[in-house]
Coordinates of C-alpha atoms in Angstrom, one line a residue:
X22 CA 10.7 -16.6 -9.5
X23 CA 9.8 -16.5 -13.1
X24 CA 12.6 -14.1 -14.6
X25 CA 10.0 -12.1 -16.8
X26 CA 7.0 -12.5 -14.2
X27 CA 5.8 -9.6 -13.8
X28 CA 4.2 -11.0 -10.0
X29 CA 6.7 -12.2 -9.2
X30 CA 8.4 -9.0 -9.3
X31 CA 6.2 -7.5 -7.6
X32 CA 6.2 -10.2 -4.8
X33 CA 10.2 -9.5 -5.3
X34 CA 9.6 -5.9 -4.3
X35 CA 11.7 -5.2 -7.5
X36 CA 8.7 -3.5 -9.8
X37 CA 7.1 -1.1 -6.2
X38 CA 3.1 -1.7 -5.3
X39 CA 1.3 -0.6 -2.9
X40 CA 0.7 -3.3 -1.0
X41 CA -3.3 -3.3 0.8
X42 CA -1.8 -6.7 2.5
X43 CA 1.5 -8.8 2.5
X44 CA 3.1 -11.6 5.2
X45 CA 5.5 -14.9 4.4
X46 CA 3.6 -16.3 1.4
X47 CA 1.4 -13.9 0.2
X48 CA 1.2 -10.0 -1.2
X49 CA -2.1 -8.3 -2.2
X50 CA -2.8 -4.6 -4.3
X51 CA -5.2 -3.4 -5.9
X52 CA -5.5 -4.2 -9.7
X53 CA -5.1 -1.3 -11.9
X54 CA -7.9 -2.0 -13.8
X55 CA -10.8 -2.6 -11.5
X56 CA -14.0 -3.9 -11.8
X57 CA -16.0 -3.5 -8.8
X58 CA -15.9 -1.3 -5.4
X59 CA -13.2 -3.0 -4.8
X60 CA -10.8 -4.8 -6.5
X61 CA -7.3 -6.7 -5.0
X62 CA -5.6 -9.5 -6.4
X63 CA -3.9 -11.5 -3.9
X64 CA -0.6 -13.5 -5.0
X65 CA 2.0 -15.7 -3.7
X66 CA 5.4 -14.8 -3.5
X67 CA 6.4 -18.2 -4.8
X68 CA 5.9 -18.5 -8.6
X69 CA 3.1 -21.1 -8.9
X70 CA 1.8 -20.4 -12.8
X71 CA -2.3 -20.5 -11.8
X72 CA -5.3 -23.2 -9.7
X73 CA -3.9 -26.0 -10.4
X74 CA -0.6 -25.7 -9.2
X75 CA -2.2 -25.4 -5.7
X76 CA -2.5 -29.2 -6.6
X77 CA 1.3 -29.8 -4.9
X78 CA 1.1 -26.0 -3.0
X79 CA -2.4 -26.7 -0.5
X80 CA -0.8 -25.5 2.7
X81 CA -0.3 -22.5 0.1
X82 CA -3.8 -22.8 -0.7
X83 CA -5.1 -23.2 2.6
X84 CA -3.2 -20.1 3.5
X85 CA -5.0 -17.9 1.5
X86 CA -8.4 -19.0 1.5
X87 CA -8.5 -20.1 5.5
X88 CA -6.1 -16.7 6.9
X89 CA -6.1 -14.4 3.8
X90 CA -9.6 -14.2 2.6
X91 CA -10.9 -13.5 5.5
X92 CA -7.9 -11.1 7.1
X93 CA -9.5 -9.2 3.7
X94 CA -13.0 -9.3 3.8
X95 CA -13.0 -7.9 6.7
X96 CA -9.8 -5.2 6.8
X97 CA -11.4 -4.4 3.2
X98 CA -15.6 -4.7 4.9
X99 CA -16.7 -7.2 2.9
X100 CA -18.9 -9.0 4.7
X101 CA -22.2 -8.1 2.9
X102 CA -20.6 -10.8 0.4
X103 CA -18.0 -11.1 -2.5
X104 CA -16.5 -12.6 -5.3
X105 CA -12.7 -14.4 -5.5
X106 CA -12.1 -15.8 -9.4
X107 CA -8.7 -17.6 -10.9
X108 CA -8.7 -17.6 -14.4
X109 CA -6.3 -20.7 -15.6
X110 CA -5.4 -20.7 -18.7
X111 CA -5.7 -18.7 -22.2
X112 CA -9.3 -19.6 -22.9
X113 CA -9.7 -18.7 -18.6
X114 CA -9.0 -15.3 -18.9
X115 CA -5.8 -15.6 -17.2
X116 CA -3.6 -13.2 -18.9
X117 CA -0.6 -13.2 -16.2
X118 CA 0.5 -16.7 -16.0
X119 CA 1.4 -16.3 -12.1
X120 CA -1.3 -17.3 -9.7
X121 CA -3.9 -14.4 -8.6
X122 CA -7.0 -14.4 -7.2
X123 CA -9.3 -11.5 -7.7
X124 CA -10.9 -10.0 -5.2
X125 CA -13.9 -7.9 -6.1
X126 CA -16.3 -6.7 -3.6
X127 CA -18.6 -3.4 -3.1
X128 CA -21.1 -3.8 -4.7
X129 CA -23.6 -6.3 -6.1
X130 CA -22.5 -8.7 -8.5
X131 CA -24.2 -9.8 -11.6
X132 CA -24.2 -13.6 -13.0
X133 CA -23.1 -15.3 -15.3
X134 CA -19.9 -13.2 -14.9
X135 CA -18.2 -13.6 -18.5

């Protein structure tokens, strides 16, 4: 856990959050500034700085993409489509330096996104 990382504190339950989903590896909660009717953040409980850190965490990557995302799509009613985003680095728009995936849905998504 990184001492000053807000997402580490949420994962450790030092900061309360209404979790949408949780297992031993990840926590999922609603984004504070939703950009779609459904907008949740998927965070690993282990501190990983960004998507590039998944190179050393292949099992975690597989768990998130192969198990957690499909479970959330089912639970949140996103079978008609969704967007999964992982901003990486300052230029990529990452504001919290703890890996997190934005899962957005419930409306048509425009392109390009930003």
